[in-house]
Amino acid sequence: EEEDKVKLALVRFMDKLAQGNAQKYFNWGWNLTSDPCIDKWFGVNCDKGFNYVRRITLEGLNLTGTLDASSICTARSLYSLSLKNNNLQGLLPEDIGKCKSLTHFYIKGNKFSGDLPDSLAGLGNLIRLDISDNDFSGELPNIHKISGLISFIAQNNNLSGEILAFDFSNLKQFNISNNNIWGQIPDVKGRFSADSFSGNPRLCGPPLLNVCPPPSPPPSPHKKTKKSPSENFVVYSGYVILGVILLLFFTFKVVQKYKTKKESLAVQKQKVAEYSSSDKPGGSSIEFKNATRIGSDYSVTSVESGMTASTLVVLTSPEFKALRFEDLLRAPAELLGRGKHGSLYKVILDSGVVLAVKRIKDWGMPKEDFQRRMHKIDQVKHPLVLPPVAFYCSQQEKLLVYEYQQNGSLFKVLHGSRNGLTFDWGSRLNVAASIAEALAYMHEELQEDGIAHGNIKSSNIIFDKKMDPCISEYGLMVVEIQDQSILSQTKSFKNRNLTSHAYSTFKVDIYAFGVILLELLTGKLVQNNGFDLANWVNSVVREEWTVEVFDKVLISEGANEERMLNLLQIALRCINPSPNDRPSMSEVAVMIITLKEEEERSITFEP
Ligand SMILES: Nc1ncnc2c1ncn2[C@@H]1O[C@H](COP(=O)(O)OP(=O)(O)OP(=O)(O)O)[C@@H](O)[C@H]1O
């Protein structure tokens, strides 16, 4: 059905492009009775599996119609569209923003006119954009927000407006010559010459020779024209009205706050009463009777959300034997973050011990399964996997207690402010090898129980006291495998003890680990304003611009390119769309450790 929809949309797109010249495109095979991929329509390229249209190239064919973006963007897997050197006219429609997968877009040498649509800047996966030799007017699109863009060519148009704050260190090709753009050119970092900017009379600063005029002084206060009495009256009465509105608003808020406080006090009292009257379950777990001592913000919310009789299960860490639920409730808590799966609090106990308490929402797992899972994870210990210290599990609330680690996460080290410190290639390779080894160990030990990590990402890799990277939150999340095709692809798995779902969750971890490798190699965020790191890397590699993916910091450090490419290859195998073709975590670990050893040898033997 989807294929038919795409086929219809493609024919419609061609109809507008060739302006009703049906004969022309009929000869090219573009008709509803055939298949664009199997029957190889002229200019259409599909993926190897022949399922998806990936590229459309219709260059120099004297097409004189318009671009029907809403039709062409129905082909959601389209990554490259080239309509260079035709005679296409009209606007570039706003709907082009729907072509979310587009990485390469070329419309050079046509007669497109009017303003460029704002949606162009929303194409977060774009790598190359060529709109040169048209009649576009209006301002430049905000393409400086597209973090993966390597090439922007827009010369010979009528574009105007002030030059944007381009970050030229990300761009390999850039040309806005022969337009009407004005203002001071940002620092081109020696990468572009005057040719990229010439022919814009009001553009100034290097690399152009014309010097920018000094900034005009702020208007002098003496020159202020006096307002007439009637103007003054209008302004002052505006202030009075605003004042009255603000006063009314605050009075309303105060009354409302007083009311909710009274109500929540009543709820608390009722919950505490329920709590003390209920029976507590027995067993080795610690029980809590005195809930009235609850004082901090965090504990109040816990009570409000219905935390009644249940138990805190303290796992095997000897230092925490004496930990009690009431210690947690009494302690001051600071919200560290609110993720997709819940919130994380930093809790400081009376004893001075600092804990990280994860409060989980929307949990699909039955209580008993969760308890079994936590005990299992506790038994399988690895020095680089942060063990849960304790957990609490009632119908309404799930809490997990870890030791607080003060040295931040891999996410922070990669994307936070680096304070002048560089996260060098050797350290990155070390983190990759350590995490791969720890994850491989956990996968092997927990394979029969089907417990994968479920949510591995750079914010879940945290540095401990010794600055060793540790995996946190192992096994907390039950992976939802939405894509049924993944499940069906993995049905052929031989291990009788493992369901296809459990097998798939391990493969999901391997994909996620591959994404962490990409983050280490590129220094880029995984998702950013529509940008998708895995897609971006795949397309750059496909275009054979591979070296462009690496973090500039690594290049300037002189990191070994061959080993970076090797690690990239491992990452690409991990993010293979077909789960069966991804290596196992043990294979990944062996490959990365070998690379790390090579790196260490090379350093030892360097003169
Ligand atoms: N034990 C810990 N000690 C110190 N900081 C931690 C600890 N565990 C996690 N963090 C940090 O606290 C922040 C919030 O963590 P949290 O797990 O709530 O968010 P998340 O991982 O982004 O989202 P989610 O896990 O819900 O998908 C993250 O930056 C994480 O690195």
Coordinates of C-alpha atoms in Angstrom, one line a residue, residues 52-55 72-81 95-105 122-128 530-532 534-536 538-540 542:
Y52 CA 13.0 2.1 -1.3
V53 CA 13.6 5.0 -3.7
R54 CA 16.8 6.6 -2.4
R55 CA 18.0 8.9 -5.2
I72 CA 8.1 14.0 -3.9
C73 CA 8.4 14.1 0.0
T74 CA 6.0 11.2 0.1
A75 CA 9.0 9.1 -0.8
R76 CA 10.2 9.3 2.8
S77 CA 13.4 7.4 2.2
L78 CA 14.6 9.8 -0.5
Y79 CA 18.0 11.1 0.4
S80 CA 19.2 12.7 -2.8
L81 CA 17.3 14.9 -5.2
D95 CA 6.6 21.5 1.8
I96 CA 10.2 20.7 0.9
G97 CA 10.6 20.6 4.7
K98 CA 8.7 17.3 4.7
C99 CA 11.6 15.6 2.9
K100 CA 13.2 14.9 6.3
S101 CA 15.7 12.3 5.0
L102 CA 17.2 14.5 2.3
T103 CA 20.9 14.8 2.6
H104 CA 21.7 16.1 -0.9
F105 CA 19.6 18.6 -2.7
G122 CA 14.5 22.3 9.1
L123 CA 16.1 19.7 6.8
G124 CA 18.4 18.7 9.6
N125 CA 20.1 15.9 7.7
L126 CA 21.3 18.0 4.7
I127 CA 24.9 17.6 3.8
R128 CA 25.0 19.4 0.5
G530 CA 16.2 17.0 13.2
F531 CA 19.8 15.9 12.7
D532 CA 20.3 12.2 13.1
A534 CA 23.6 7.6 12.4
N535 CA 21.9 8.8 9.2
W536 CA 24.5 11.5 8.8
N538 CA 26.0 6.7 6.8
S539 CA 25.4 9.3 4.1
V540 CA 28.9 10.9 4.5
R542 CA 28.3 6.7 1.2

